[in-house]
Amino acid sequence: MRRIAFSAIILLLTYVARSQNTLKIQVSSEVSNQFLAGASVAIPVLGKGTATDSSGTAILKNIPDGVFGVEISFVGFNTIKEQILFPLAKGVVEITLEKTDEEDNPDIVVTATRTDRSVRNTPTRVEVIAGGEISENVSMRPGEIRMLLNETTGLNTQQTSAISNTANIRLQELEGRYTQVLRDGLPLYSGLSEGLSLVQIAPLDLKQVEIIKGSASTLYGGGAIAGLINLVSKVPTDKREISFLANGTSTRGLDLSGFYSEKYGKAGMTLFVSRNSGSAYDPSNTGFTAIPKFDRYTIMPRLFLYGKKTSLNFGIGYITENRLGGNINFVEHGTPGYFEQNKSDRFTTQLAITHKLGDHSSISFKNSYNHFNRSISIPTYQFKGIQQSSFSEVSWNGGRKENLWVTGFNLYMDNFSESNRARDSDRNYDHATIGTFVQNTWSVSRFISVESGIRADYSHPFGLVLLPRLSLLAHWNDHLTSRMGAGLGYKIPTIFTEESEERQFKGILPINPSNIQYEKSIGGNLDFTYRVSINELRLTINPLLFYTRVNNPLVLTTTVSGQGQFKNGTGYTDSKGGELSLRVNLGRIKFFTGYSYTVAENHFDGIKSWYPLAPRHRVHFDLVYEIEEKLRVALESYYTGSQQLNDGNSGKSFWIFGALIERTWKHFSLFINSEDLNDIRQTKWGSIYTGTFDNPVFKDIYAPLDGITLNGGIKIKW
């Protein structure tokens, strides 16, 4: 009996000994492959931890069988959390860490390229606005994203109405129709709504904004000639978020916004609501509104479901707005006078379903629907139409981190129907585009990554187009990286351009598909990024060179009868130049400056001319002093160089200055912001219209009209 008991004890001790494992980890820098001494390696659930030695090696002993979370961290690098199964299949676990900075941290993962890579390791050049930058801009312009985008080097907004304050985006100084704006990877803001989208989207529910400069048509199809902007919404996290904002302006504007987000086990939801309003404002006493009277309401609920292998999210959105500008006496008192009224209703749906096929592959289905109803009224004319569009896509993601694939096909339907079309003949259209694509992201080595792709689109009634694209990322060392990219793009022609928007679409003839071709582009860019950290000092320098050429550009001409007719230009439009961004972080002080030099020109019939409203020089300075979660003080300045106007004259160059101060406590903050402190107004340099006061023809708006403005309010968050 004693022998049996003794044997059992020996067997038990042998089993226990065998079930105690040893973890040997070797930690190195991802770029230079240099071993990191002093890196922390821990298994929190077991209370075990140690640091790596001079060879970057750490050893943890007496680990039982099973799956345990291991955290590896090092100062100046992103922390990695790995799930490791014991017993180990191999003797040494090799871990590489990425360097981190404010713009490249574990929370900033690029979604626009669909590879879920960090900003630094994505071959396609992507700029991300996130975190503190979004929070700062929420305090500046809580009712719209125009200011948020305007602070990015090489990207600015162009006002399309002198009295209604509508605007469009310009990337590389090319017209707004060449930039595709997405919401969570879905096309919701094109065509009829372009002039209003920037001033109707509030930023409180945005997690980040991703900007790709240059052609990005492989994954997203037509429209991304100058670039792509992807607005990424917040999603539920383990921590509940409730935010509320109230903001008032010196121009008698009021913004009220609320956001709620929470995860309940296998379900979650977000809800964004806002009310934004403004009063008629004429600081120059021109008799016309620099800021129109408007009221806007927004509601956007979204539901999330999380299964073991399948996840789903579904959201709807509704925005309604009444915007009235013009003769200020008419707007305020109803007395006779010139006016421009925009009424719009936008209803959207978003659906995304992802199913995991295995550890390294998944299949996804996405769909969006957009119903946009808009009317524009002036004393002698009314435009009224409905644009309905839908986007559906099935895609497959697969491969490992070193070699990722994305492939799929999609269908985009775009229908426009005009209510009172008899005035300008039949401008209705019904476009259907079916496309298929494949993209590969290949880490050739620790130093080189390549992203390549091709897309084929067939659109009725314009035909087939092929869109190849290639991007290359090189890590030269821990401090220097470079990217090079090139690709083709295209745009389906419609009547919705900046020029026709400025005319309220009055007298614009319909597009004739038999006489009009795609606008097609070829473009490329090259940039270098140098990062260095010395104690608390962090410096990032990023020069960029770019070139984009648009063949067969859509040009608005005037017929003998005075109507506007679109034709393909006999030549091309190109935009070329460079950008230089400099970012310095020194403890609580952050400094950013961006300079862009752009030469945008038309080359028609062998004659070269300036592209209208495209200044060659732009500069932006931003200085921030911040005590995290307590205080933020920001000073900004912008310079815009002279630019060619459509009437042949040149616009003046000018500087604009602004300042923001925000004091934060545990659950709320107070802020006050000022813009255009030096009171730059285009009306100081001459009249903004020709003709009579009751029948004006407005000139190009290239400088502010509203002058000095102040806003301030409260943010509540818990």
PDB file of C-alpha atoms in Angstrom, residues 116-228:
ATOM      1  CA  ASP A 116      -5.781  47.389 -39.800  1.00  0.00           C
ATOM      2  CA  ARG A 117      -2.165  48.524 -39.734  1.00  0.00           C
ATOM      3  CA  SER A 118      -0.847  51.450 -37.745  1.00  0.00           C
ATOM      4  CA  VAL A 119      -0.174  54.744 -39.493  1.00  0.00           C
ATOM      5  CA  ARG A 120       3.560  54.125 -39.537  1.00  0.00           C
ATOM      6  CA  ASN A 121       3.357  50.682 -41.143  1.00  0.00           C
ATOM      7  CA  THR A 122       0.860  51.435 -43.899  1.00  0.00           C
ATOM      8  CA  PRO A 123       2.505  51.719 -47.345  1.00  0.00           C
ATOM      9  CA  THR A 124      -0.201  54.086 -48.553  1.00  0.00           C
ATOM     10  CA  ARG A 125       0.407  57.564 -47.152  1.00  0.00           C
ATOM     11  CA  VAL A 126      -2.405  58.293 -44.671  1.00  0.00           C
ATOM     12  CA  GLU A 127      -2.731  61.350 -42.445  1.00  0.00           C
ATOM     13  CA  VAL A 128      -4.878  60.873 -39.349  1.00  0.00           C
ATOM     14  CA  ILE A 129      -6.654  63.547 -37.335  1.00  0.00           C
ATOM     15  CA  ALA A 130      -7.531  62.093 -33.945  1.00  0.00           C
ATOM     16  CA  GLY A 131      -7.668  62.604 -30.191  1.00  0.00           C
ATOM     17  CA  GLY A 132      -6.725  66.078 -29.045  1.00  0.00           C
ATOM     18  CA  GLU A 133      -6.989  67.584 -32.530  1.00  0.00           C
ATOM     19  CA  ILE A 134     -10.632  66.550 -32.868  1.00  0.00           C
ATOM     20  CA  SER A 135     -11.365  67.723 -29.314  1.00  0.00           C
ATOM     21  CA  GLU A 136      -9.763  71.089 -30.096  1.00  0.00           C
ATOM     22  CA  ASN A 137     -11.831  71.521 -33.248  1.00  0.00           C
ATOM     23  CA  VAL A 138     -15.034  70.495 -31.478  1.00  0.00           C
ATOM     24  CA  SER A 139     -14.454  73.572 -29.304  1.00  0.00           C
ATOM     25  CA  MET A 140     -13.803  75.782 -32.342  1.00  0.00           C
ATOM     26  CA  ARG A 141     -16.627  74.723 -34.665  1.00  0.00           C
ATOM     27  CA  PRO A 142     -18.884  72.184 -32.932  1.00  0.00           C
ATOM     28  CA  GLY A 143     -21.531  72.335 -35.662  1.00  0.00           C
ATOM     29  CA  GLU A 144     -19.429  71.472 -38.733  1.00  0.00           C
ATOM     30  CA  ILE A 145     -16.191  69.802 -39.883  1.00  0.00           C
ATOM     31  CA  ARG A 146     -14.984  72.581 -42.199  1.00  0.00           C
ATOM     32  CA  MET A 147     -12.485  73.959 -39.672  1.00  0.00           C
ATOM     33  CA  LEU A 148     -11.326  70.444 -38.734  1.00  0.00           C
ATOM     34  CA  LEU A 149     -10.337  69.671 -42.327  1.00  0.00           C
ATOM     35  CA  ASN A 150      -9.011  73.139 -43.087  1.00  0.00           C
ATOM     36  CA  GLU A 151      -6.142  72.664 -40.631  1.00  0.00           C
ATOM     37  CA  THR A 152      -4.579  69.865 -42.690  1.00  0.00           C
ATOM     38  CA  THR A 153      -1.695  70.903 -44.931  1.00  0.00           C
ATOM     39  CA  GLY A 154      -2.681  70.790 -48.593  1.00  0.00           C
ATOM     40  CA  LEU A 155      -6.398  70.657 -47.837  1.00  0.00           C
ATOM     41  CA  ASN A 156      -8.758  73.618 -47.668  1.00  0.00           C
ATOM     42  CA  THR A 157     -12.401  74.522 -48.145  1.00  0.00           C
ATOM     43  CA  GLN A 158     -13.874  76.730 -50.851  1.00  0.00           C
ATOM     44  CA  GLN A 159     -17.004  78.768 -50.120  1.00  0.00           C
ATOM     45  CA  THR A 160     -19.555  78.266 -52.901  1.00  0.00           C
ATOM     46  CA  SER A 161     -22.178  80.823 -51.834  1.00  0.00           C
ATOM     47  CA  ALA A 162     -21.518  84.372 -50.639  1.00  0.00           C
ATOM     48  CA  ILE A 163     -24.773  84.586 -48.683  1.00  0.00           C
ATOM     49  CA  SER A 164     -25.566  80.965 -47.693  1.00  0.00           C
ATOM     50  CA  ASN A 165     -22.041  80.042 -46.501  1.00  0.00           C
ATOM     51  CA  THR A 166     -22.091  76.666 -48.278  1.00  0.00           C
ATOM     52  CA  ALA A 167     -18.674  75.191 -49.023  1.00  0.00           C
ATOM     53  CA  ASN A 168     -16.811  72.425 -50.799  1.00  0.00           C
ATOM     54  CA  ILE A 169     -13.505  70.745 -50.125  1.00  0.00           C
ATOM     55  CA  ARG A 170     -10.309  71.155 -52.126  1.00  0.00           C
ATOM     56  CA  LEU A 171      -7.384  68.753 -51.968  1.00  0.00           C
ATOM     57  CA  GLN A 172      -4.226  69.727 -53.865  1.00  0.00           C
ATOM     58  CA  GLU A 173      -6.312  72.771 -54.893  1.00  0.00           C
ATOM     59  CA  LEU A 174      -8.489  70.675 -57.229  1.00  0.00           C
ATOM     60  CA  GLU A 175     -12.271  71.072 -57.162  1.00  0.00           C
ATOM     61  CA  GLY A 176     -14.301  69.218 -54.566  1.00  0.00           C
ATOM     62  CA  ARG A 177     -15.726  66.659 -56.990  1.00  0.00           C
ATOM     63  CA  TYR A 178     -12.245  65.099 -57.227  1.00  0.00           C
ATOM     64  CA  THR A 179     -12.149  64.217 -53.504  1.00  0.00           C
ATOM     65  CA  GLN A 180     -14.224  61.321 -52.206  1.00  0.00           C
ATOM     66  CA  VAL A 181     -15.698  61.774 -48.724  1.00  0.00           C
ATOM     67  CA  LEU A 182     -16.732  58.594 -46.883  1.00  0.00           C
ATOM     68  CA  ARG A 183     -18.348  57.756 -43.573  1.00  0.00           C
ATOM     69  CA  ASP A 184     -16.895  54.564 -42.098  1.00  0.00           C
ATOM     70  CA  GLY A 185     -15.804  53.521 -45.587  1.00  0.00           C
ATOM     71  CA  LEU A 186     -19.217  54.179 -47.157  1.00  0.00           C
ATOM     72  CA  PRO A 187     -20.014  56.864 -49.799  1.00  0.00           C
ATOM     73  CA  LEU A 188     -22.693  59.161 -48.362  1.00  0.00           C
ATOM     74  CA  TYR A 189     -21.632  62.715 -49.255  1.00  0.00           C
ATOM     75  CA  SER A 190     -21.361  63.131 -53.018  1.00  0.00           C
ATOM     76  CA  GLY A 191     -23.313  64.737 -55.826  1.00  0.00           C
ATOM     77  CA  LEU A 192     -26.234  66.966 -54.877  1.00  0.00           C
ATOM     78  CA  SER A 193     -25.151  67.209 -51.225  1.00  0.00           C
ATOM     79  CA  GLU A 194     -21.498  68.197 -51.782  1.00  0.00           C
ATOM     80  CA  GLY A 195     -21.990  71.918 -51.152  1.00  0.00           C
ATOM     81  CA  LEU A 196     -23.786  71.297 -47.853  1.00  0.00           C
ATOM     82  CA  SER A 197     -22.020  68.256 -46.375  1.00  0.00           C
ATOM     83  CA  LEU A 198     -19.067  70.109 -44.815  1.00  0.00           C
ATOM     84  CA  VAL A 199     -21.354  72.529 -42.971  1.00  0.00           C
ATOM     85  CA  GLN A 200     -23.856  69.855 -41.869  1.00  0.00           C
ATOM     86  CA  ILE A 201     -21.586  67.202 -40.315  1.00  0.00           C
ATOM     87  CA  ALA A 202     -20.834  67.785 -36.631  1.00  0.00           C
ATOM     88  CA  PRO A 203     -17.564  66.283 -35.240  1.00  0.00           C
ATOM     89  CA  LEU A 204     -18.557  65.261 -31.690  1.00  0.00           C
ATOM     90  CA  ASP A 205     -19.097  61.582 -32.609  1.00  0.00           C
ATOM     91  CA  LEU A 206     -15.930  61.226 -34.688  1.00  0.00           C
ATOM     92  CA  LYS A 207     -13.115  58.975 -33.478  1.00  0.00           C
ATOM     93  CA  GLN A 208     -10.690  60.015 -36.224  1.00  0.00           C
ATOM     94  CA  VAL A 209     -10.443  61.372 -39.759  1.00  0.00           C
ATOM     95  CA  GLU A 210      -8.249  59.579 -42.312  1.00  0.00           C
ATOM     96  CA  ILE A 211      -6.902  61.495 -45.304  1.00  0.00           C
ATOM     97  CA  ILE A 212      -5.275  59.894 -48.353  1.00  0.00           C
ATOM     98  CA  LYS A 213      -3.754  62.356 -50.813  1.00  0.00           C
ATOM     99  CA  GLY A 214      -3.576  61.183 -54.399  1.00  0.00           C
ATOM    100  CA  SER A 215      -5.542  58.501 -56.202  1.00  0.00           C
ATOM    101  CA  ALA A 216      -7.249  55.984 -53.899  1.00  0.00           C
ATOM    102  CA  SER A 217      -9.592  54.348 -56.393  1.00  0.00           C
ATOM    103  CA  THR A 218      -8.603  50.677 -55.980  1.00  0.00           C
ATOM    104  CA  LEU A 219     -10.818  50.065 -52.967  1.00  0.00           C
ATOM    105  CA  TYR A 220     -13.367  52.829 -53.360  1.00  0.00           C
ATOM    106  CA  GLY A 221     -13.877  53.427 -57.085  1.00  0.00           C
ATOM    107  CA  GLY A 222     -14.653  56.682 -58.869  1.00  0.00           C
ATOM    108  CA  GLY A 223     -14.194  60.127 -57.381  1.00  0.00           C
ATOM    109  CA  ALA A 224     -10.959  59.631 -55.435  1.00  0.00           C
ATOM    110  CA  ILE A 225      -8.771  61.461 -57.981  1.00  0.00           C
ATOM    111  CA  ALA A 226      -7.233  64.113 -55.702  1.00  0.00           C
ATOM    112  CA  GLY A 227      -7.702  61.956 -52.633  1.00  0.00           C
ATOM    113  CA  LEU A 228     -10.016  60.433 -50.076  1.00  0.00           C
TER     114      LEU A 228
END
